[in-house]
XYZ file of C-alpha atoms in Angstrom:
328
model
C 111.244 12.324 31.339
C 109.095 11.818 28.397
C 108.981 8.174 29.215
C 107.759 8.845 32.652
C 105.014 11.284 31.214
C 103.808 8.243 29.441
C 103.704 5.362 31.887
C 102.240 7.820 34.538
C 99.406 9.016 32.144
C 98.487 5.556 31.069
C 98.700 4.485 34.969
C 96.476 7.047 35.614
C 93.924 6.310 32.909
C 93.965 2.169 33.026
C 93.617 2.495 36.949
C 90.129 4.912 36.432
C 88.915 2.418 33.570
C 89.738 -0.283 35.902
C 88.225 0.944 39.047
C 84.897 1.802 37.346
C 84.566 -1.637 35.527
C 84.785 -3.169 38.685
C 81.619 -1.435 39.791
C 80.111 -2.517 36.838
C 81.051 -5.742 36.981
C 79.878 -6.071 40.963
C 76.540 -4.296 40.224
C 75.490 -5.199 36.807
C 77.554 -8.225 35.774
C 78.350 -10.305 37.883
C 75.801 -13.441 38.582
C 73.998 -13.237 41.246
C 75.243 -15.792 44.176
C 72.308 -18.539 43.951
C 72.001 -21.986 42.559
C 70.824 -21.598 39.123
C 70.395 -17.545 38.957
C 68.574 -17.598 35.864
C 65.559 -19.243 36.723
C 65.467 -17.281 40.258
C 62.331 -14.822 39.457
C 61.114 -11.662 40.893
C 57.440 -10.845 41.114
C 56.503 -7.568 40.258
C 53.186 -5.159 39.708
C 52.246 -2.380 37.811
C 49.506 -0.101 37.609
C 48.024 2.889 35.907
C 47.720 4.763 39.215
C 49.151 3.684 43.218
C 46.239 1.459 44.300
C 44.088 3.730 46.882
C 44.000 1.024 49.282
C 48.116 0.217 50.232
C 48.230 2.998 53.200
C 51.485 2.161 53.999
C 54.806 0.860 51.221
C 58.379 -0.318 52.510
C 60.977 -1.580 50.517
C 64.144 -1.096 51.921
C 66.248 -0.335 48.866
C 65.716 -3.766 47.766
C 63.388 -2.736 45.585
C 62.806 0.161 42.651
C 59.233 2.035 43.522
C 57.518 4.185 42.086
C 54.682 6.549 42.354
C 53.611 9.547 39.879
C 50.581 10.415 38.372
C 51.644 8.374 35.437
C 51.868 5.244 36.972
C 52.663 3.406 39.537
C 55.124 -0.071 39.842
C 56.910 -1.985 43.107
C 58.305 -5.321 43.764
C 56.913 -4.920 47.504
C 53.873 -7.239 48.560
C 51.650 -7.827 51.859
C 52.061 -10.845 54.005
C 48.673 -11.734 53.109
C 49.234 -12.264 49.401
C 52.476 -14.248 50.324
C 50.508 -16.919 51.882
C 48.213 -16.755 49.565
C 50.853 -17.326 46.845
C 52.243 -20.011 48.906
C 49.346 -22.369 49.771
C 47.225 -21.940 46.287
C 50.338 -21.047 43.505
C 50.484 -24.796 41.001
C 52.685 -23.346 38.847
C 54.963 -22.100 41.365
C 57.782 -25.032 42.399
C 59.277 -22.129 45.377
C 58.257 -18.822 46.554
C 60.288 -17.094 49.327
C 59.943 -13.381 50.685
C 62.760 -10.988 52.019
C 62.563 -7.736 53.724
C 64.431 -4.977 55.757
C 67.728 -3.313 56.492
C 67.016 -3.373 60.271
C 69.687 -1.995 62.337
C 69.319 -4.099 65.917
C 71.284 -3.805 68.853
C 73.513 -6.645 69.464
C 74.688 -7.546 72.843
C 76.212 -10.888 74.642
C 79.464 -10.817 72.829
C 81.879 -7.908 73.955
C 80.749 -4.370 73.498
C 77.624 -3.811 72.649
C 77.063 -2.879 68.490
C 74.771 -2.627 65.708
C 73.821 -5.352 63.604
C 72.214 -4.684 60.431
C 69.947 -7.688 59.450
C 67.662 -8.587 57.033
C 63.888 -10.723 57.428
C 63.518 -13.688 55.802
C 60.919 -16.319 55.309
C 62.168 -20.148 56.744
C 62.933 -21.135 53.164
C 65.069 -18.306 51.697
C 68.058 -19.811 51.500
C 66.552 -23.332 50.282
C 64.888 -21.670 47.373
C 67.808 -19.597 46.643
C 69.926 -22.923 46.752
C 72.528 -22.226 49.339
C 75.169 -23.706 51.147
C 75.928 -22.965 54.923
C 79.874 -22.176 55.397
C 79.439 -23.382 59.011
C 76.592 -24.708 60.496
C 73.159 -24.808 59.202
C 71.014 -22.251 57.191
C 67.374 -21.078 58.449
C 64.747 -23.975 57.568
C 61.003 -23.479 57.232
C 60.899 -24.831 61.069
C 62.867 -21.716 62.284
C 59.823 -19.768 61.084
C 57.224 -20.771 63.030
C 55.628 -18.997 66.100
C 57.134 -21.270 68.325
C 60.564 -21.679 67.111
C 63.544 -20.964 69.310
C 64.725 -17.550 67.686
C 67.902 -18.511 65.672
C 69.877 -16.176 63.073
C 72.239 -17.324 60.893
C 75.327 -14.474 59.868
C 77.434 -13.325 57.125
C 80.866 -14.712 56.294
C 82.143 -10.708 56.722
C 80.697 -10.472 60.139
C 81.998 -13.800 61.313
C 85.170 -12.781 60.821
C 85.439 -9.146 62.094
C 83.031 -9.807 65.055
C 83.639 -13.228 66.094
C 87.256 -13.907 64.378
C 86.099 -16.623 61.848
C 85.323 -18.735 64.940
C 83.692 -21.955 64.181
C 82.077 -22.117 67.640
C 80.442 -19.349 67.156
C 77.655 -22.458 65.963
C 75.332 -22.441 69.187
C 76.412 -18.932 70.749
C 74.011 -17.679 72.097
C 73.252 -13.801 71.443
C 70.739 -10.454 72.084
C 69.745 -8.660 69.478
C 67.225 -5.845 70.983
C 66.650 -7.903 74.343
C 65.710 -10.928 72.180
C 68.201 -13.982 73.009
C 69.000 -15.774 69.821
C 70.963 -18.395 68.465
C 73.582 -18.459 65.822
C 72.681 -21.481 64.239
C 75.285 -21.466 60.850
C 77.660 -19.046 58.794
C 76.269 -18.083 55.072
C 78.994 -18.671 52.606
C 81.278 -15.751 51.543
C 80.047 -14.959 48.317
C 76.579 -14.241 49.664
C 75.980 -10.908 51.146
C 72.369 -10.492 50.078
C 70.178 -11.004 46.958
C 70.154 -7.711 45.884
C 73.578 -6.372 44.146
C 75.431 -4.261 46.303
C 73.538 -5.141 49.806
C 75.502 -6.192 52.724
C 73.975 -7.971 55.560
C 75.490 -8.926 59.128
C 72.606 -11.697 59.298
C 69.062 -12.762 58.443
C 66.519 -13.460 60.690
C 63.146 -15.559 60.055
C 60.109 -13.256 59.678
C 58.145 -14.639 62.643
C 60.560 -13.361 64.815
C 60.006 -9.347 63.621
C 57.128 -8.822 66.007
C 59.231 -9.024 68.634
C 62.574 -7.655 67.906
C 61.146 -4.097 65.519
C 60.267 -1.052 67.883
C 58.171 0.509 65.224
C 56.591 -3.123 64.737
C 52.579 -2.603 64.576
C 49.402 -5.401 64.156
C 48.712 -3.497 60.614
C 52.093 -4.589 58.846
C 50.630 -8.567 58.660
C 47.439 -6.547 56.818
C 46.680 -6.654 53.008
C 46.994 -2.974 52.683
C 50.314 -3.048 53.922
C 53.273 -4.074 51.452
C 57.073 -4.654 52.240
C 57.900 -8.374 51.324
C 59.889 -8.805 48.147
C 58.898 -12.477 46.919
C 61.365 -14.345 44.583
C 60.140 -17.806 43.523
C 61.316 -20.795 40.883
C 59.157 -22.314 38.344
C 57.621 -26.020 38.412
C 59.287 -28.190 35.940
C 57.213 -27.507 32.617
C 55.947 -24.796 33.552
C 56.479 -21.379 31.321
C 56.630 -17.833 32.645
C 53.784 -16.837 30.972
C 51.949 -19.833 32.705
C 52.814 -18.826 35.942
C 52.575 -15.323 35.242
C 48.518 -15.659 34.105
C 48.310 -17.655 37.522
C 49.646 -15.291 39.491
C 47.628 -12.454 38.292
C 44.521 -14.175 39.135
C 45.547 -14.539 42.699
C 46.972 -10.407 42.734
C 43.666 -9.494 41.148
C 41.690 -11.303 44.001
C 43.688 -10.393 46.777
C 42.979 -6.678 45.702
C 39.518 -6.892 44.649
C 38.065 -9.499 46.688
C 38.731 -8.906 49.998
C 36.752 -7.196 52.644
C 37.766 -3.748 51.678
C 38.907 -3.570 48.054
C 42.696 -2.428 47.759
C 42.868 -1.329 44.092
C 39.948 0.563 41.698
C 39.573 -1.680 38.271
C 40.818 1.691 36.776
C 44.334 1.299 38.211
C 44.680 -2.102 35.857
C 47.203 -4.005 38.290
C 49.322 -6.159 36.736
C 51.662 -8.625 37.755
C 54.603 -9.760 36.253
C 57.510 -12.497 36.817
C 60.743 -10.991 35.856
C 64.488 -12.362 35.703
C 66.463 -11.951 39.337
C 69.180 -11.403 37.180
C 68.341 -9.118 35.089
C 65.975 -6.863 37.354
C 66.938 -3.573 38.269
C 66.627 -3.116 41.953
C 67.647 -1.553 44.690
C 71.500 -0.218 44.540
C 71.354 -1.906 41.043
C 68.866 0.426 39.994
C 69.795 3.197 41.686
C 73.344 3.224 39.941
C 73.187 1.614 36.799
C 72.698 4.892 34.709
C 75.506 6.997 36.399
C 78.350 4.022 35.958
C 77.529 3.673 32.565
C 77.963 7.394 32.241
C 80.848 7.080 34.392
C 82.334 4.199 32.023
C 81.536 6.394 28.903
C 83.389 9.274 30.352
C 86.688 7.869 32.025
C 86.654 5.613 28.519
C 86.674 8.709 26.869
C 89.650 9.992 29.042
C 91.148 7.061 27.830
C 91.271 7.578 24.426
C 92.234 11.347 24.797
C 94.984 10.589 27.199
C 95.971 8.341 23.926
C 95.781 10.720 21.435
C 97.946 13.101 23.945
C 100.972 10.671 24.343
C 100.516 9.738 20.424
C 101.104 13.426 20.103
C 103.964 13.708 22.281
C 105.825 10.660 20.530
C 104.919 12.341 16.584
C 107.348 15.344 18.636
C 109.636 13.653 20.173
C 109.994 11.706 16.449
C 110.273 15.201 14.915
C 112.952 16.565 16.809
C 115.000 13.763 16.508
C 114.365 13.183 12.470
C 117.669 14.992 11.486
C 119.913 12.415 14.362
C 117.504 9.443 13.057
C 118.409 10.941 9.356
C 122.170 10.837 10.669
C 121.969 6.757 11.561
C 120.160 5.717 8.728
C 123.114 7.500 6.366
């Protein structure tokens, strides 16, 4: 009985510890799934105050905002500044842009469902340095106005909606009266860039205009931001080299233009910060209750130890005068 006691209250104990480490580890530990995650960066803005001019803000939960009267910080930009970072950034050896959670109604290919897919610039997956599991990945070519719409889909969905067939390569499928075409399979330990998003497929971002029912002519404007932009550095080049660059061209792109975005009172500021290190979206959001969670089923732990240490110090006791007995 006693012994039971034991091995059921340590059971109990180990298996919480165990179950909330693994949380941990999936959300705040574990590497993100990229080539080379530490030198994947995240570009990111400050401000004293939310800049007067961004009339509309997105990010999806891939990103932490926020916006009080004490300051203001996102990782979401405009389209507008993307390009811009693309065609004048020297410093910059990559720059790609994600966005959305977009749930899309899939038809072609049994019962019609909902697919939950993400937007993605044509070189996402080359900057993030990834490998197809079948098929191809989206290329900067998929991206362009005139590109035959092609998606590329998780490893989870291939299996559970098309049963891990390879020939799903070339299927052709609707996703909100769109007809597109699975062109690969992203590997299995991918699921999204952000820790703790899941993803039945990603998309390139020219084809949003026609596929989002709350799409609008104002999202491609300066004053609208929902792009999070992860880039790699240019060999030599330092953070703090790319980071001064960078702030030149956020500075312009909210000063300069034909109606200024940002007062010089709000003090933007742009900053480059570690992908793997960066708390966003469900990493952000749960990083402070798991560690409180850890603290307290740790503390179980150790009072579940004390308990059986207490019940073996008894059971000693009551046996000291047989123990006395066997030593004689």
């Amino acid at each position: 009985g006693l012994s039971a006691v034991i091995v059921l209250t340590l059971a109990l104990d180990i298996g919480a510890n165990t179950a909330i480490f693994s949380l941990l580890d999936g959300l705040l530990l574990r590497s993100l799934p990229v080539r080379d995650p530490q030198s994947l960066l995240l570009l990111h803005w400050t401000a004293n105050h939310r800049p007067g001019g961004f009339h509309s803000s997105s990010s999806y939960g891939d990103c932490e905002t926020h916006y009080s009267p004490s300051g203001a910080s996102s990782c979401s930009f405009s389209m507008p500044f993307f390009q811009m970072v693309q065609k004048q950034s020297h410093t910059l050896a990559e720059v790609t842009a994600s966005a959305g959670r977009d749930a899309l109604n899939l038809t072609g290919h049994g019962p019609a469902s909902i697919a939950h897919m993400q937007w993605v610039a044509g070189n996402y997956f080359q900057t993030l340095g990834l490998a197809p599991r079948v098929g191809r990945l989206l290329q900067p070519g998929d991206d362009a106005a005139a590109a035959a719409p092609a998606v590329v889909i998780s490893y989870d969905y291939w299996q559970h909606q098309f049963g891990g067939d390879p020939g799903v390569v070339g299927k052709v499928i609707t996703l909100n009266q769109v007809p597109v075409t699975v062109v690969g399979v992203a590997g299995a330990e991918f699921t999204g860039l952000m820790p703790g998003s899941a993803y039945d497929g990603w998309l390139p971002l020219s084809l949003r205009s026609r596929m989002d029912a709350y799409w609008t002519p104002d999202r491609l404007q300066a004053s609208s931001i929902w792009m999070v932009l992860a880039a790699r550095l240019r060999p030599g080049v330092t953070v703090a080299q790319a980071q001064s660059e960078l702030n030149g061209l956020f500075h312009d792109s909210l000063f300069n233009g034909a109606s200024p975005l940002a007062k010089a009172a709000d003090n933007p500021q742009l900053q480059l910060l570690p992908a793997q290190s960066t708390p966003s979206g469900d990493r952000a959001e749960y990083r402070q209750p798991l560690m409180i969670l850890m603290w307290i089923v740790a503390a179980i732990l150790l009072i579940a130890c004390t308990n059986i240490a207490g019940l073996l110090l008894g059971r000693a006791h009551a046996r000291h005068k047989e123990l006395a007995l066997r030593r004689a």
